[in-house]
Short mmCIF file of C-alpha atoms in Angstrom, two decimals:
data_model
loop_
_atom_site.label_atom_id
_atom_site.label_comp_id
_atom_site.label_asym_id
_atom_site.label_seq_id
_atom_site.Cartn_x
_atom_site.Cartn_y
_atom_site.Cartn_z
CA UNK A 48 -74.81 24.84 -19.67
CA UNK A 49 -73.73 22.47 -22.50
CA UNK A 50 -71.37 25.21 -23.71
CA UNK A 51 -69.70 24.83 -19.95
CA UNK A 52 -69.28 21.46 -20.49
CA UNK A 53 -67.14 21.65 -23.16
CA UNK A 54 -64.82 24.66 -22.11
CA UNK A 55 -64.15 22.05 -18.63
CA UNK A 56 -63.66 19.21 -20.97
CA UNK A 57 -61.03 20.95 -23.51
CA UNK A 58 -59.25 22.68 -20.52
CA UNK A 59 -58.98 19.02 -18.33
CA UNK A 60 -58.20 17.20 -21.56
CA UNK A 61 -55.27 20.33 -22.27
CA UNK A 62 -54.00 20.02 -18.51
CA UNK A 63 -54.02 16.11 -19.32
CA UNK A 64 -52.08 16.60 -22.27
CA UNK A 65 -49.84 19.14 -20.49
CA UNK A 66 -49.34 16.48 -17.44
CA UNK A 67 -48.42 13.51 -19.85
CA UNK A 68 -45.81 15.69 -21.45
CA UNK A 69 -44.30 17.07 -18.75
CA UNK A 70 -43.60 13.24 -17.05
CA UNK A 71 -42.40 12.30 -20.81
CA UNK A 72 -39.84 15.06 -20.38
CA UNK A 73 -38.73 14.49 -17.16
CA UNK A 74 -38.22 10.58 -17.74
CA UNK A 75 -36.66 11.10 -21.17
CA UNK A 76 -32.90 12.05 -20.87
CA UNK A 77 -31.50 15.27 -22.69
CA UNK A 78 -28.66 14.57 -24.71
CA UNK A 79 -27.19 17.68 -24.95
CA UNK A 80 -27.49 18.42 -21.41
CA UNK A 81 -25.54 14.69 -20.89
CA UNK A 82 -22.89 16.26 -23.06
CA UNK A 83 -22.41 18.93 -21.47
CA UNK A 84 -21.91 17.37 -17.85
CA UNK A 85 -21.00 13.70 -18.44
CA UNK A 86 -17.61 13.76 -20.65
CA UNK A 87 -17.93 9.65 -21.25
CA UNK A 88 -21.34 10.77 -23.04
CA UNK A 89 -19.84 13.24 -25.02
CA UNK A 90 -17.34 11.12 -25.73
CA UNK A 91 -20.03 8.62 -27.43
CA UNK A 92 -21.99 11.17 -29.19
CA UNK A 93 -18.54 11.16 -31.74
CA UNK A 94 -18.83 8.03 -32.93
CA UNK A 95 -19.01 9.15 -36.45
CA UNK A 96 -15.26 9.63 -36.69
CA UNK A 97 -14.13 6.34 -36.42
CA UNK A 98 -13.46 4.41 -38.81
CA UNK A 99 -13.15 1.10 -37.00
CA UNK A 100 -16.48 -1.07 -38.04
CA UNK A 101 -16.49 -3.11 -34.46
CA UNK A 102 -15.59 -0.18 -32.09
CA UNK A 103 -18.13 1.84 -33.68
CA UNK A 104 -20.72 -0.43 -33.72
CA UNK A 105 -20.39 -1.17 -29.88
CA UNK A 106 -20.31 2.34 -29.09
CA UNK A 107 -23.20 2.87 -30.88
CA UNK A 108 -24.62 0.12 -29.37
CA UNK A 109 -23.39 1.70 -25.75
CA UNK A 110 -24.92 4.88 -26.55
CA UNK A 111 -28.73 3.93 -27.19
CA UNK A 112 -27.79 1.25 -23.88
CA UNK A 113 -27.79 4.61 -22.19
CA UNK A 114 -30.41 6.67 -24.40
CA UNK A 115 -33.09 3.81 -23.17
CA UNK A 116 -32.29 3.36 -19.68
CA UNK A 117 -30.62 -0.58 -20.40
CA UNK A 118 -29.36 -1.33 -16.92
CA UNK A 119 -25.68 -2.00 -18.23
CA UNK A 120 -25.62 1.12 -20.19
CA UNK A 121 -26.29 2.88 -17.40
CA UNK A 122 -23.59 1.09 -14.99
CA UNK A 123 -20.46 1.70 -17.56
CA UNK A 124 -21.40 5.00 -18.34
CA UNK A 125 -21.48 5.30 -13.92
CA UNK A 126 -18.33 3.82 -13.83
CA UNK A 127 -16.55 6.63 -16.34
CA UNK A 128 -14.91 9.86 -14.58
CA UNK A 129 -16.97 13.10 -14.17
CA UNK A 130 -15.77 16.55 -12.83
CA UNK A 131 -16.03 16.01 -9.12
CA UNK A 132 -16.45 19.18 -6.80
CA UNK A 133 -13.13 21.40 -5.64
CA UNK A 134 -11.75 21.95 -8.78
CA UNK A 135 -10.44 25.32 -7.75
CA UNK A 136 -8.68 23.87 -4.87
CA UNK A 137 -7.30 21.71 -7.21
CA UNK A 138 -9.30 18.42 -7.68
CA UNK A 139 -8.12 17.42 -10.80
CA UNK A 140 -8.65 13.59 -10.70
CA UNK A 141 -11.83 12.51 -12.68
CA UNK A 142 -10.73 8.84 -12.20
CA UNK A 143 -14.21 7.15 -12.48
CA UNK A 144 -14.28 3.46 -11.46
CA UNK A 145 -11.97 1.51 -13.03
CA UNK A 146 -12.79 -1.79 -10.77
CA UNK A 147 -16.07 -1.52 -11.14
CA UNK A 148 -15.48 -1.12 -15.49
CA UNK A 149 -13.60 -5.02 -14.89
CA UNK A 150 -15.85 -6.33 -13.03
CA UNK A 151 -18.46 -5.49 -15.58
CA UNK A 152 -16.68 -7.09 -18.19
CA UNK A 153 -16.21 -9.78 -16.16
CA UNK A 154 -20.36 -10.49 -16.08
CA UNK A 155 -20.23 -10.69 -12.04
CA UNK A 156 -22.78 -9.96 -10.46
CA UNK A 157 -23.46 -8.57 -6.39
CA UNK A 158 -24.94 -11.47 -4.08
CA UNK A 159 -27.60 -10.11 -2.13
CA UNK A 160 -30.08 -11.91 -0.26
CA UNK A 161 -33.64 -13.01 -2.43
CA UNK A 162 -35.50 -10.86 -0.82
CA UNK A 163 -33.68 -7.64 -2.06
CA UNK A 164 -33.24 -9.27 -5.42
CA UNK A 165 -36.78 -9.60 -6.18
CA UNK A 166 -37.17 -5.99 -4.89
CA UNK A 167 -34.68 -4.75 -6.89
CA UNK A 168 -36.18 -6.65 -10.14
CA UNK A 169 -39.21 -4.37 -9.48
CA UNK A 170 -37.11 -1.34 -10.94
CA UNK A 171 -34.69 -3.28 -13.83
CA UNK A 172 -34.63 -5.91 -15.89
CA UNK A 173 -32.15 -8.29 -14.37
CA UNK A 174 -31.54 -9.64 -17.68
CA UNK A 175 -29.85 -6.37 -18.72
CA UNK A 176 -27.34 -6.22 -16.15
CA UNK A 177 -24.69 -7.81 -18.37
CA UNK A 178 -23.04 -5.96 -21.53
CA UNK A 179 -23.09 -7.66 -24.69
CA UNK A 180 -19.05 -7.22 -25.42
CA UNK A 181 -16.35 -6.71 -22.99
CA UNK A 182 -15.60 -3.19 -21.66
CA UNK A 183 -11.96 -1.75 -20.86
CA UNK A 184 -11.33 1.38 -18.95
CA UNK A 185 -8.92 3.98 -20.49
CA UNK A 186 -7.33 6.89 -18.76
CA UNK A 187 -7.43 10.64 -20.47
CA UNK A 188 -4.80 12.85 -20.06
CA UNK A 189 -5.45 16.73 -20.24
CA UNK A 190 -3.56 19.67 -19.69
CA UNK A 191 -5.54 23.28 -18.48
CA UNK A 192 -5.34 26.59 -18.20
CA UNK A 193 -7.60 27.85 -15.84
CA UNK A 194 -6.48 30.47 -14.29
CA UNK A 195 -9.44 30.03 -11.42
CA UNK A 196 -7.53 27.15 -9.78
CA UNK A 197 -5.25 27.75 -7.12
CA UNK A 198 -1.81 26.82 -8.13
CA UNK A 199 0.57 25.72 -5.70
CA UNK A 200 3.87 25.34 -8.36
CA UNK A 201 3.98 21.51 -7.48
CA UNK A 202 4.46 19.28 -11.20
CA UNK A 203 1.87 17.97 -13.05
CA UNK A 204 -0.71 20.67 -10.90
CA UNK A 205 -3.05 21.52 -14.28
CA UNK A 206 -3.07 17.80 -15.42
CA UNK A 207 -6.69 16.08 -15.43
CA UNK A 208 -6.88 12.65 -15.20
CA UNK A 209 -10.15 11.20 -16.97
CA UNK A 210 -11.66 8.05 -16.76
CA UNK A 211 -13.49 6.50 -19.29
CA UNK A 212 -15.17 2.69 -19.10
CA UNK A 213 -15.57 2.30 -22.89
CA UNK A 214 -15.50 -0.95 -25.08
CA UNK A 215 -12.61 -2.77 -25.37
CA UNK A 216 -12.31 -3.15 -29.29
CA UNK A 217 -11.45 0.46 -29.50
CA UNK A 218 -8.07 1.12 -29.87
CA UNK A 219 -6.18 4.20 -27.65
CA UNK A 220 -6.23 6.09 -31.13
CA UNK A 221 -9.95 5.88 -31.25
CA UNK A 222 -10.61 7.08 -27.94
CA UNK A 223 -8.07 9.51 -28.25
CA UNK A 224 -10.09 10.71 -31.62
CA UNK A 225 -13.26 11.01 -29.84
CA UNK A 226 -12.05 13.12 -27.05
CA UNK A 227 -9.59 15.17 -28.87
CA UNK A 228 -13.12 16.08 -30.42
CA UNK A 229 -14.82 16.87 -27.36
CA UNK A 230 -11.57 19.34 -26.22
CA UNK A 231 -12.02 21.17 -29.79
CA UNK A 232 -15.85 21.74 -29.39
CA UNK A 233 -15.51 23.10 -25.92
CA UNK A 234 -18.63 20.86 -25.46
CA UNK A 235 -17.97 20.30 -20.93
CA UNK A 236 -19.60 22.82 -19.49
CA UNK A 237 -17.25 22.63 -16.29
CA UNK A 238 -14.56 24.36 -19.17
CA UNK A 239 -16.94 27.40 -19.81
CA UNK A 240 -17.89 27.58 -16.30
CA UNK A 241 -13.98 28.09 -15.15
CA UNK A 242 -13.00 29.39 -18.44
CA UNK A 243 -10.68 26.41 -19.32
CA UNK A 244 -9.04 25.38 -22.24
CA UNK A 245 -8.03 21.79 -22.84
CA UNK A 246 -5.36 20.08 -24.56
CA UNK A 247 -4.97 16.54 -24.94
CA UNK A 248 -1.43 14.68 -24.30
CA UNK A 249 -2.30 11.06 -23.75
CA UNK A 250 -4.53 8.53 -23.62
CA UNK A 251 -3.65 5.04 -22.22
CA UNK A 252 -5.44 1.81 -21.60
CA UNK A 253 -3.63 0.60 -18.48
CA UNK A 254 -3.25 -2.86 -19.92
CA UNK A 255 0.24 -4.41 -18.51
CA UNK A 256 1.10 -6.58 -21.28
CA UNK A 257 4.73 -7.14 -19.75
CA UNK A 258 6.40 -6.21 -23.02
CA UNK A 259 8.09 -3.57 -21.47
CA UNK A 260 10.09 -6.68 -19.41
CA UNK A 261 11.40 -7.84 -22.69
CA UNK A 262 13.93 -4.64 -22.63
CA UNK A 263 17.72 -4.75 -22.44
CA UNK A 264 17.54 -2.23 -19.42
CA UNK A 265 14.54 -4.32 -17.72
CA UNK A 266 16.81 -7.69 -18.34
CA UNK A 267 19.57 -6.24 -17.17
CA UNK A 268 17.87 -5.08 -14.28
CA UNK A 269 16.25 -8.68 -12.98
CA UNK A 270 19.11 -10.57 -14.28
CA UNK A 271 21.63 -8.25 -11.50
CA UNK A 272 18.83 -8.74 -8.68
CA UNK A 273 18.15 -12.46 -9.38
CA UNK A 274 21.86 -12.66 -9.44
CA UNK A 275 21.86 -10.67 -5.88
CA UNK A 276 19.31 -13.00 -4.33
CA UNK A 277 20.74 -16.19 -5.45
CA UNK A 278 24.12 -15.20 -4.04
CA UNK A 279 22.40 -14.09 -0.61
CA UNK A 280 20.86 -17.43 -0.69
CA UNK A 281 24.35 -19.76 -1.37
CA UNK A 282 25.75 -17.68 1.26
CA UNK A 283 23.26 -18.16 4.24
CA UNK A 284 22.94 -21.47 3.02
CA UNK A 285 26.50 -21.78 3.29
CA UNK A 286 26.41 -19.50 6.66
CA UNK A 287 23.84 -22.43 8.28
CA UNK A 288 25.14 -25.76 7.00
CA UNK A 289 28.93 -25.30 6.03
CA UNK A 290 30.68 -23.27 7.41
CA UNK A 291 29.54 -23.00 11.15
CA UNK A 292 29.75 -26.51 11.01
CA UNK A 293 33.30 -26.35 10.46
CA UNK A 294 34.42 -23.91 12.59
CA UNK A 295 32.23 -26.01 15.15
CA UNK A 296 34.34 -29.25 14.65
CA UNK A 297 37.35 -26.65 14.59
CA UNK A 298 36.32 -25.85 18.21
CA UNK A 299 35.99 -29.54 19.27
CA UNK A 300 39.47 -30.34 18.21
CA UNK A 301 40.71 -27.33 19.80
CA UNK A 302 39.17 -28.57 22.90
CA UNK A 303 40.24 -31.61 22.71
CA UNK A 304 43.70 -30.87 22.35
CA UNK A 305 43.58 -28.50 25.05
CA UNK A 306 42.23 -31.43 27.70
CA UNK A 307 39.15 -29.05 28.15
CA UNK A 308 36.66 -31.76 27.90
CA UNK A 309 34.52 -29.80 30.56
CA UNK A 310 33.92 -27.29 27.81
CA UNK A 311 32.69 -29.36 25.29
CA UNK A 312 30.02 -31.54 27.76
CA UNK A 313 29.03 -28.06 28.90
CA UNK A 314 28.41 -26.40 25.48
CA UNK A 315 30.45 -23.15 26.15
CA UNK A 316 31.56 -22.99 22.74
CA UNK A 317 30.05 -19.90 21.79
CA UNK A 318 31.75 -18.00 24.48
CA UNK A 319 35.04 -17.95 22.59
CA UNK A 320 36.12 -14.44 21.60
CA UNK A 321 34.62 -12.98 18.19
CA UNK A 322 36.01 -10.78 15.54
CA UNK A 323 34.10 -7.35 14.63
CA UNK A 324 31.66 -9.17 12.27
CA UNK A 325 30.72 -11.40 14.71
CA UNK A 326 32.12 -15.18 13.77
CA UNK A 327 34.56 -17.43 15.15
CA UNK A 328 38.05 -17.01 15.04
CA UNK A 329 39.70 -20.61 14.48
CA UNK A 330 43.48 -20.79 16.26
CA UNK A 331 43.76 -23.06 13.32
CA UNK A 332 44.17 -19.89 10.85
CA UNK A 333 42.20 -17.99 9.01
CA UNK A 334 39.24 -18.62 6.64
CA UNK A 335 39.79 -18.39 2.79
CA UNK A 336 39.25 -14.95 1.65
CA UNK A 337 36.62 -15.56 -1.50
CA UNK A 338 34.25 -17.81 1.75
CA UNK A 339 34.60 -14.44 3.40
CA UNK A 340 33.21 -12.19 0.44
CA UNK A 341 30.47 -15.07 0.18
CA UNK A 342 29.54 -14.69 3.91
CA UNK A 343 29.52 -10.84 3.49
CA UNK A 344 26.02 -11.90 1.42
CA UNK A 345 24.94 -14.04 4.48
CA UNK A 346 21.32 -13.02 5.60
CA UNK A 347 21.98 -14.80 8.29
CA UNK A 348 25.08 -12.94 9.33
CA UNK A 349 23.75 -9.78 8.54
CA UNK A 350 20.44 -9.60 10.19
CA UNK A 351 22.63 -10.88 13.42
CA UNK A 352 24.60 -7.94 13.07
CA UNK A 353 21.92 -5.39 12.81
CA UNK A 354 20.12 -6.83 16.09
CA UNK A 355 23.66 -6.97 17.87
CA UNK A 356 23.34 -5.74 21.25
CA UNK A 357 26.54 -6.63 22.86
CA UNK A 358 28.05 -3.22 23.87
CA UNK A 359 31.78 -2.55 23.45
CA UNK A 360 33.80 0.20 25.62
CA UNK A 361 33.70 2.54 22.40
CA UNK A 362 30.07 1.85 21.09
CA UNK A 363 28.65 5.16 20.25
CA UNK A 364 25.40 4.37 21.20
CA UNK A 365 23.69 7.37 20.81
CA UNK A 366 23.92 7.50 17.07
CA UNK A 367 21.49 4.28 16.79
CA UNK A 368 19.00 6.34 18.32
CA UNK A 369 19.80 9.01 15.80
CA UNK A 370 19.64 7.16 13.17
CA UNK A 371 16.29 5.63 13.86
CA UNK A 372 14.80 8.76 14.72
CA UNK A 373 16.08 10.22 11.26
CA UNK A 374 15.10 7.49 9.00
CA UNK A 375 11.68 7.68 10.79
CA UNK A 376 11.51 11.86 10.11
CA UNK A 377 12.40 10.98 6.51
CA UNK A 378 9.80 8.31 5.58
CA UNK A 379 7.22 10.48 7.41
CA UNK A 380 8.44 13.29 5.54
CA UNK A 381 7.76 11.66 2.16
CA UNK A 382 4.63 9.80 2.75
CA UNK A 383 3.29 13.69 2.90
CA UNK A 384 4.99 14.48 0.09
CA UNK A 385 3.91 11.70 -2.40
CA UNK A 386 0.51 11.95 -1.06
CA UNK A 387 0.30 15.22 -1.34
CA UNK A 388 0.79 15.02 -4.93
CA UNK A 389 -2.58 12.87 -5.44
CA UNK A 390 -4.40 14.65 -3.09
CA UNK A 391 -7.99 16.24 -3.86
CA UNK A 392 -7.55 19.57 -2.35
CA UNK A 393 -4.12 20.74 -2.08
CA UNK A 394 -4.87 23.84 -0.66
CA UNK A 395 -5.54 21.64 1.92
CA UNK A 396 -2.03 21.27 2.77
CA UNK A 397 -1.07 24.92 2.99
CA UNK A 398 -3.50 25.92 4.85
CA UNK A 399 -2.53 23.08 7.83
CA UNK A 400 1.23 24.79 6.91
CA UNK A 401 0.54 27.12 10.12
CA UNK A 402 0.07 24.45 12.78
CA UNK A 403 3.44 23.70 14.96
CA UNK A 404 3.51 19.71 14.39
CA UNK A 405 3.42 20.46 10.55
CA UNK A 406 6.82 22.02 10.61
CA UNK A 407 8.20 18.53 11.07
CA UNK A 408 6.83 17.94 7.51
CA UNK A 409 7.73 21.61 6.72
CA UNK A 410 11.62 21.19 7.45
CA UNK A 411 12.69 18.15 5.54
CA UNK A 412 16.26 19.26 4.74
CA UNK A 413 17.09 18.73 8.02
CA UNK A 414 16.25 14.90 8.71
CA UNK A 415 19.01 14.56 5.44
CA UNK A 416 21.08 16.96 7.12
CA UNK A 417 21.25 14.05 10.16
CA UNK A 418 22.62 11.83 8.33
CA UNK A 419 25.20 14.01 6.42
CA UNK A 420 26.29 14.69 9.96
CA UNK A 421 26.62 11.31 10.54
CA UNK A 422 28.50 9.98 7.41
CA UNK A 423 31.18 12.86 8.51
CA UNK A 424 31.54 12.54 12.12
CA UNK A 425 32.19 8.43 11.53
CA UNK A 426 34.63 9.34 8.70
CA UNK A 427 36.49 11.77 11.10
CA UNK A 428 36.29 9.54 14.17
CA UNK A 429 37.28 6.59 12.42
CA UNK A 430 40.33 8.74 10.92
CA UNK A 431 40.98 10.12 14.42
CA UNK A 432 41.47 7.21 16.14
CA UNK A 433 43.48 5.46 13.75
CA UNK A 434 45.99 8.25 13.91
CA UNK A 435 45.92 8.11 17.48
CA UNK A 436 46.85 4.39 17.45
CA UNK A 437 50.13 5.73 15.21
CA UNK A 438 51.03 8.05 18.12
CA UNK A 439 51.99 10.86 15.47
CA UNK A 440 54.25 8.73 13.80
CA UNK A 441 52.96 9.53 10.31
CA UNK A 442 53.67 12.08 8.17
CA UNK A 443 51.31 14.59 5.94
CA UNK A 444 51.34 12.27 3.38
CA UNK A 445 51.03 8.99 5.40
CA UNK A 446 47.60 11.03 7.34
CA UNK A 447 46.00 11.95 3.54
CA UNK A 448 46.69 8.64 2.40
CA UNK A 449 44.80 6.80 5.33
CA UNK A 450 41.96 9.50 5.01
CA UNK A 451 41.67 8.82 1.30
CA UNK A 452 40.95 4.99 1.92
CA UNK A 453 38.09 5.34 4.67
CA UNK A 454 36.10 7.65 2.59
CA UNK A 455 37.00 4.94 -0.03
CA UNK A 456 36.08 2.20 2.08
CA UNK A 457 32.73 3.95 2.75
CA UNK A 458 31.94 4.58 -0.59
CA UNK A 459 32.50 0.52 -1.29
CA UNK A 460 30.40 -0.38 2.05
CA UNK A 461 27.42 2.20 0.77
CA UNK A 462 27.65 2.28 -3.12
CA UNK A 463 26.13 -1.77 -3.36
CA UNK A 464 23.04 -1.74 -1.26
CA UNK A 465 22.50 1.96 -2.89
CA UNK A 466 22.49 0.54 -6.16
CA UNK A 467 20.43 -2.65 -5.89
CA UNK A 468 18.05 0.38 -4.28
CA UNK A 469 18.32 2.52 -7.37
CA UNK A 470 17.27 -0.72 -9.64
CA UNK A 471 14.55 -1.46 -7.35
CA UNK A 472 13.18 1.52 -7.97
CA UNK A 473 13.34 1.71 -11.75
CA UNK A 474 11.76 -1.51 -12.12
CA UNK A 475 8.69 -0.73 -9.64
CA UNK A 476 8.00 2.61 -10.79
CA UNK A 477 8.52 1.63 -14.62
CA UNK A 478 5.88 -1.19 -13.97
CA UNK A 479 3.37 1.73 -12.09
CA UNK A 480 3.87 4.10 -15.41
CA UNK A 481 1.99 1.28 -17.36
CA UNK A 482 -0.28 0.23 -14.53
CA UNK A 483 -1.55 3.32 -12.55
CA UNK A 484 -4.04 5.92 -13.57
CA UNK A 485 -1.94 8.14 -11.46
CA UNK A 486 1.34 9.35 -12.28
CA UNK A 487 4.45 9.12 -9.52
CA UNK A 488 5.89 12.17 -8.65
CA UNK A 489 8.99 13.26 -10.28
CA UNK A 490 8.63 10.47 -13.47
CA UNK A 491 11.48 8.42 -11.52
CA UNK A 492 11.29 5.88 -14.12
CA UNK A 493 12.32 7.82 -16.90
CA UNK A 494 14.91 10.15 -14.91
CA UNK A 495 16.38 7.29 -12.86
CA UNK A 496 17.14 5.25 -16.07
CA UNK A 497 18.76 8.13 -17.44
CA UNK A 498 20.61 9.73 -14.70
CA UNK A 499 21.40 6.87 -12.28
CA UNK A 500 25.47 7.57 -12.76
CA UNK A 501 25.08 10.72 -10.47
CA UNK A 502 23.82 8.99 -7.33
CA UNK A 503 26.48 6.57 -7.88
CA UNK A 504 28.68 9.08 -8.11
CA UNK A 505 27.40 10.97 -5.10
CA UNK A 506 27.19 13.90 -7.18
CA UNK A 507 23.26 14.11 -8.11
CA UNK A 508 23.08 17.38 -5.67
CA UNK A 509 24.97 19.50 -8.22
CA UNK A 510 21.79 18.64 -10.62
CA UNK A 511 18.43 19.98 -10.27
CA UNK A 512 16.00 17.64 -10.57
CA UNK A 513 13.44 19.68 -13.00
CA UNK A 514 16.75 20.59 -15.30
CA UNK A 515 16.94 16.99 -16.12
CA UNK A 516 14.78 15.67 -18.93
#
């Protein structure tokens, strides 16, 4: 009997022991498991490369945050990228959080009501919410080779883009240290399960200091657009207070000599006949021709013109409607196509390639096509009737030589507002290269600062756009 005793108390005390284990090991984290599915972790766990005293310190610091459960350990390392799900349908983005890595170091904290405070002070130590240093998200660049992902022959289809929320006194080259360490160990297990192999090109800290501003090109660039906007404003300025004013005291004296008092006491001013461009013609003479480039800048002018309704006998009305209809197609056309380029699952696309309203998206050549149509039917109309006011009195050469200035006159009426577009567009996308995790389609920065001479020239079509680096 006493013998029983003891074989029930050795086997309860070995299931006791057995019990208290097993909850030690499912509430203590496995480190080499974190390493192998967390890349921020594995990141951490090479520390002992660096040679920077403060940046390793703090990630040292960071690590055991996360080895013993500290509440802000916990919410940088949840703010860091992991390998999300649809990686063979192309899900490369393992972006993280980078708001919620700022507003970390920015000590803010979530106002909730008292009531779910104290509740949630049941489970962590308010106290720990806040890191002891600042934190600053970088972004990890990485090319692959798995040959397990659909590919789709769109650029940039096997780059990863990797969050990582680490602290902010280590330097790009650190970071770029400890992960280049992580690609040469093989140490994800995402690149063993898809039979991937890494290679680091770049790792960037999205911090806009504006040096980049401080560039001939980028002065260049504002300096011509302040330029354009302080003209635009002289001349509506001008537009509103000097010269409408004039051409209305023209009018009154006109009137006046004329005996036509009824008109002025009635206000039928504005009735007078208009030239093509929609101001006053003065019996007086005409304006001086440098006040007429100036009111060519007129926003005043010009927005009047665009919402012109008047019809004329000859108004070819019908190319508005084109027009709208194919600038519409086109921007509709390339919000698809720059979204699809940060999409998760690209296959996505392809597969919605069968339904009949996707071949609008499918058939972009054509909405360009419109206004190539366009651009040649004006040039030939224009040409046309110019001729036909001649009645066939010029010759060969007379005909070539009138042809030869509209398509130059068109290429002076387009070339301007296509420039000031051009610049527009190397400054914005020049400023997203140093802000944006993700990278634009196409690099237009880089290939628009280069090769902005062949849209001038109109002759960018005989280029193709991947042959130019």
């Amino acid at each position: 009997m006493q013998n029983g005793k003891v074989t029930s108390w050795i086997w309860l005390s070995l299931l006791s022991l057995t019990m208290i284990y097993v909850s030690t090991q499912a509430t203590t984290l496995d480190p080499v498991t974190m390493r192998h599915i967390l890349p921020a972790y594995a990141v951490l766990k090479n520390v002992d490369l660096l040679n920077s005293s403060r940046c390793r310190t703090e990630v040292d610091e960071f690590r055991n945050a996360v080895d013993n459960h500290i509440l802000w350990g916990l919410r940088a390392l949840d703010t860091s990228g992991v390998p999300p799900g649809g990686f063979i349908s192309g899900h490369n983005y393992w972006l993280g959080d980078r708001m919620g890595c700022t507003i970390l170091s920015q000590n803010r904290t979530l106002f909730v009501s008292e009531g779910k405070r104290k509740n949630n002070t049941i489970y962590r130590n308010p106290n720990e919410e806040h890191p002891p240093f600042e934190f600053r998200f970088f972004i990890g660049r990485v090319r692959h080779n798995s040959t397990m992902q659909y590919h789709q022959e769109i650029p940039d289809e096997d780059l990863i883009t990797l969050g990582l929320c680490l602290p902010a006194s280590c330097t790009k080259h650190d970071v770029a240290i400890m992960l280049a360490k992580v690609i040469h160990n093989e140490t994800l297990f995402i690149g063993k399960l898809f039979a991937i192999n890494f290679r680091l090109l770049q790792v960037t800290d999205l911090v806009n200091d504006y040096q980049w501003l401080l560039s001939l090109k980028m002065i260049s660039i504002i300096g011509i657009l302040l330029l354009l906007c302080t003209t635009a404003a002289a001349a509506t300025a001008y537009d509103i207070f000097g010269h409408r004013t004039r051409v209305n005291s023209e009018n009154e004296i006109i009137a006046l000599q004329g005996g036509n008092t009824e008109e002025l006491e009635n206000g039928t001013r504005g009735k007078r006949r208009t030239d093509h461009n929609g101001s006053t013609l003065s019996k007086s003479g005409e304006q001086n021709r440098m006040n007429q480039y100036l009111l060519c800048f007129s926003l005043l002018r010009n927005v009047r013109q665009i919402f012109k309704v008047k019809e004329d006998v000859e108004n070819l009305r019908i190319f508005h409607g084109i027009k709208v209809l194919g600038m519409l197609w086109i921007i509709l056309v390339h919000l698809f196509m720059f979204g699809f380029h940060v999409m998760a699952n690209k296959s996505l696309y392809y597969m919605m390639g069968d339904e009949i309203l996707m071949e609008i998206i499918n058939n972009p050549t054509f909405s360009v096509d419109t206004f190539f149509f366009l651009s040649g039917f004006l040039s030939s109309y224009i040409f046309l009737k110019e001729q036909q006011k001649m009645k066939g009195t010029l010759s060969t050469t007379g005909k070539t030589k009138m042809f030869v200035q509209i398509i130059i006159k068109r290429y002076i009426r387009l070339t301007p507002a296509y420039f000031v577009v051009i610049l527009i567009a190397i400054l914005n996308f020049t400023w997203h290269d140093h802000v944006s995790a993700l990278l634009p389609f196409e690099h237009p920065s880089a290939k628009c600062s280069k090769y902005w001479w062949t849209n001038i020239l109109y002759i960018n079509n005989f280029y193709h756009w991947d042959d130019l680096v």
